[in-house]
Amino acid sequence: LMMDFDIKRTSRRCHATDRELKPGETFYSELVMDDGEMQRVDYCESAWQGPSEGCVGWWKSQIPKHDADRVYWAPRDVLVAYFDELIKADQKPDTIYVMALLLVRRRVLQLIETARDQQSREFMELRLNREKRNYRVLVQSPEPAEIERIQRELAEHLFVDKPMDEE
């Protein structure tokens, strides 16, 4: 089950000053856990004081000078950190499954095999190659409305307007 995502852009507002971020302006984004929910928070450069307590991942970006149609992923390390936090929280099996599919699609994770446990539940065995780390994710079948909600959540947290320089 692979799906395309309806990509939403950030609000383009500084969390600290509530000022609109202007085209060409540099800003910082971070992912933080807030009451058990992952939140994306954007800061203008002058208000950025470094990653806050509980920060899962952060990156520097720039508001495009024109309204680009294409939206890009957050850096790989942020995607992996977000995925790790979802697994650690173990509260959103549908979101974990969809995020795993996206990471396979982006070639961050490699699908090794699918297997069934003693209760006949199907799992994907995945590998994070650089770190030689394995994951076991329960295969889900989210309803269309739930897929839309997951898409909005992931887009809000993990997409940027400009490609990131990654190592």
PDB file of C-alpha atoms in Angstrom, residues 39-141:
ATOM      1  CA  GLN A  39       4.529  19.446  16.872  1.00  0.00           C
ATOM      2  CA  ARG A  40       6.451  21.363  14.214  1.00  0.00           C
ATOM      3  CA  VAL A  41       7.536  24.815  15.364  1.00  0.00           C
ATOM      4  CA  ASP A  42       9.106  27.444  13.072  1.00  0.00           C
ATOM      5  CA  TYR A  43      11.255  30.391  14.239  1.00  0.00           C
ATOM      6  CA  CYS A  44      12.629  33.427  12.432  1.00  0.00           C
ATOM      7  CA  GLU A  45      16.422  33.549  12.529  1.00  0.00           C
ATOM      8  CA  SER A  46      16.549  36.330  15.144  1.00  0.00           C
ATOM      9  CA  ALA A  47      14.247  34.412  17.530  1.00  0.00           C
ATOM     10  CA  TRP A  48      16.029  31.049  17.198  1.00  0.00           C
ATOM     11  CA  GLN A  49      17.840  30.183  20.438  1.00  0.00           C
ATOM     12  CA  GLY A  50      18.818  26.644  19.472  1.00  0.00           C
ATOM     13  CA  PRO A  51      16.827  23.448  19.861  1.00  0.00           C
ATOM     14  CA  SER A  52      14.457  23.453  22.809  1.00  0.00           C
ATOM     15  CA  GLU A  53      14.175  20.832  25.528  1.00  0.00           C
ATOM     16  CA  GLY A  54      12.565  17.716  24.091  1.00  0.00           C
ATOM     17  CA  CYS A  55      13.532  18.582  20.501  1.00  0.00           C
ATOM     18  CA  VAL A  56      13.428  15.471  18.298  1.00  0.00           C
ATOM     19  CA  GLY A  57      15.100  17.127  15.311  1.00  0.00           C
ATOM     20  CA  TRP A  58      15.660  20.554  13.769  1.00  0.00           C
ATOM     21  CA  TRP A  59      16.807  22.154  10.514  1.00  0.00           C
ATOM     22  CA  LYS A  60      17.568  25.513   8.952  1.00  0.00           C
ATOM     23  CA  SER A  61      15.650  26.533   5.843  1.00  0.00           C
ATOM     24  CA  GLN A  62      14.642  29.522   3.785  1.00  0.00           C
ATOM     25  CA  ILE A  63      11.259  30.751   2.609  1.00  0.00           C
ATOM     26  CA  PRO A  64      11.367  30.563  -1.201  1.00  0.00           C
ATOM     27  CA  LYS A  65      11.558  33.865  -3.046  1.00  0.00           C
ATOM     28  CA  HIS A  66       8.775  32.676  -5.315  1.00  0.00           C
ATOM     29  CA  ASP A  67       5.787  30.465  -4.610  1.00  0.00           C
ATOM     30  CA  ALA A  68       7.316  27.154  -5.675  1.00  0.00           C
ATOM     31  CA  ASP A  69       4.970  24.292  -6.491  1.00  0.00           C
ATOM     32  CA  ARG A  70       7.307  21.637  -5.175  1.00  0.00           C
ATOM     33  CA  VAL A  71       7.688  20.795  -1.522  1.00  0.00           C
ATOM     34  CA  TYR A  72      10.629  18.816  -0.132  1.00  0.00           C
ATOM     35  CA  TRP A  73      11.258  16.485   2.794  1.00  0.00           C
ATOM     36  CA  ALA A  74      12.924  17.521   6.011  1.00  0.00           C
ATOM     37  CA  PRO A  75      16.492  16.184   6.351  1.00  0.00           C
ATOM     38  CA  ARG A  76      16.950  12.405   6.584  1.00  0.00           C
ATOM     39  CA  ASP A  77      18.081  12.501  10.228  1.00  0.00           C
ATOM     40  CA  VAL A  78      14.915  14.398  11.196  1.00  0.00           C
ATOM     41  CA  LEU A  79      12.743  11.845   9.361  1.00  0.00           C
ATOM     42  CA  VAL A  80      14.475   8.988  11.194  1.00  0.00           C
ATOM     43  CA  ALA A  81      14.239  10.771  14.576  1.00  0.00           C
ATOM     44  CA  TYR A  82      10.515  11.394  13.997  1.00  0.00           C
ATOM     45  CA  PHE A  83      10.003   7.723  13.083  1.00  0.00           C
ATOM     46  CA  ASP A  84      11.949   6.620  16.189  1.00  0.00           C
ATOM     47  CA  GLU A  85       9.763   8.847  18.395  1.00  0.00           C
ATOM     48  CA  LEU A  86       6.591   7.385  16.861  1.00  0.00           C
ATOM     49  CA  ILE A  87       7.835   3.872  17.600  1.00  0.00           C
ATOM     50  CA  LYS A  88       8.941   4.817  21.125  1.00  0.00           C
ATOM     51  CA  ALA A  89       5.512   6.352  21.878  1.00  0.00           C
ATOM     52  CA  ASP A  90       3.840   3.211  20.443  1.00  0.00           C
ATOM     53  CA  GLN A  91       0.436   4.909  20.336  1.00  0.00           C
ATOM     54  CA  LYS A  92      -0.246   5.408  16.628  1.00  0.00           C
ATOM     55  CA  PRO A  93       0.171   2.124  14.728  1.00  0.00           C
ATOM     56  CA  ASP A  94      -1.464   3.571  11.585  1.00  0.00           C
ATOM     57  CA  THR A  95       0.911   6.564  11.555  1.00  0.00           C
ATOM     58  CA  ILE A  96       3.932   4.321  12.223  1.00  0.00           C
ATOM     59  CA  TYR A  97       2.922   2.110   9.306  1.00  0.00           C
ATOM     60  CA  VAL A  98       2.388   5.011   6.884  1.00  0.00           C
ATOM     61  CA  MET A  99       5.649   6.657   7.981  1.00  0.00           C
ATOM     62  CA  ALA A 100       7.474   3.339   7.446  1.00  0.00           C
ATOM     63  CA  LEU A 101       6.057   3.130   3.912  1.00  0.00           C
ATOM     64  CA  LEU A 102       7.205   6.676   3.203  1.00  0.00           C
ATOM     65  CA  LEU A 103      10.699   5.929   4.478  1.00  0.00           C
ATOM     66  CA  VAL A 104      10.858   2.832   2.277  1.00  0.00           C
ATOM     67  CA  ARG A 105       9.700   4.918  -0.669  1.00  0.00           C
ATOM     68  CA  ARG A 106      12.391   7.538   0.101  1.00  0.00           C
ATOM     69  CA  ARG A 107      14.969   4.705   0.387  1.00  0.00           C
ATOM     70  CA  VAL A 108      15.746   5.620   3.982  1.00  0.00           C
ATOM     71  CA  LEU A 109      14.468   2.207   5.124  1.00  0.00           C
ATOM     72  CA  GLN A 110      14.806  -1.054   3.218  1.00  0.00           C
ATOM     73  CA  LEU A 111      12.035  -3.661   3.301  1.00  0.00           C
ATOM     74  CA  ILE A 112      13.721  -6.954   4.171  1.00  0.00           C
ATOM     75  CA  GLU A 113      10.611  -9.156   4.326  1.00  0.00           C
ATOM     76  CA  THR A 114       7.067  -9.440   5.573  1.00  0.00           C
ATOM     77  CA  ALA A 115       6.268 -12.064   8.185  1.00  0.00           C
ATOM     78  CA  ARG A 116       3.378 -13.245  10.338  1.00  0.00           C
ATOM     79  CA  ASP A 117       3.451 -13.800  14.083  1.00  0.00           C
ATOM     80  CA  GLN A 118       1.658 -16.530  16.039  1.00  0.00           C
ATOM     81  CA  GLN A 119      -1.566 -14.461  16.053  1.00  0.00           C
ATOM     82  CA  SER A 120      -1.404 -14.217  12.205  1.00  0.00           C
ATOM     83  CA  ARG A 121      -0.638 -10.482  12.341  1.00  0.00           C
ATOM     84  CA  GLU A 122       1.498  -9.318   9.428  1.00  0.00           C
ATOM     85  CA  PHE A 123       4.709  -7.365  10.084  1.00  0.00           C
ATOM     86  CA  MET A 124       7.232  -5.612   7.855  1.00  0.00           C
ATOM     87  CA  GLU A 125      10.867  -6.248   8.739  1.00  0.00           C
ATOM     88  CA  LEU A 126      12.785  -3.062   7.860  1.00  0.00           C
ATOM     89  CA  ARG A 127      16.445  -2.029   7.959  1.00  0.00           C
ATOM     90  CA  LEU A 128      17.965   1.402   8.435  1.00  0.00           C
ATOM     91  CA  ASN A 129      21.113   0.700   6.426  1.00  0.00           C
ATOM     92  CA  ARG A 130      23.583   3.375   7.560  1.00  0.00           C
ATOM     93  CA  GLU A 131      22.981   2.634  11.215  1.00  0.00           C
ATOM     94  CA  LYS A 132      22.458  -1.134  10.674  1.00  0.00           C
ATOM     95  CA  ARG A 133      19.296  -0.892  12.785  1.00  0.00           C
ATOM     96  CA  ASN A 134      16.215  -3.050  12.234  1.00  0.00           C
ATOM     97  CA  TYR A 135      12.546  -2.255  12.786  1.00  0.00           C
ATOM     98  CA  ARG A 136       9.471  -4.449  12.941  1.00  0.00           C
ATOM     99  CA  VAL A 137       6.292  -2.601  11.979  1.00  0.00           C
ATOM    100  CA  LEU A 138       2.768  -4.010  12.158  1.00  0.00           C
ATOM    101  CA  VAL A 139       1.013  -3.844   8.769  1.00  0.00           C
ATOM    102  CA  GLN A 140      -2.147  -1.729   9.008  1.00  0.00           C
ATOM    103  CA  SER A 141      -5.122  -0.945   6.769  1.00  0.00           C
TER     104      SER A 141
END
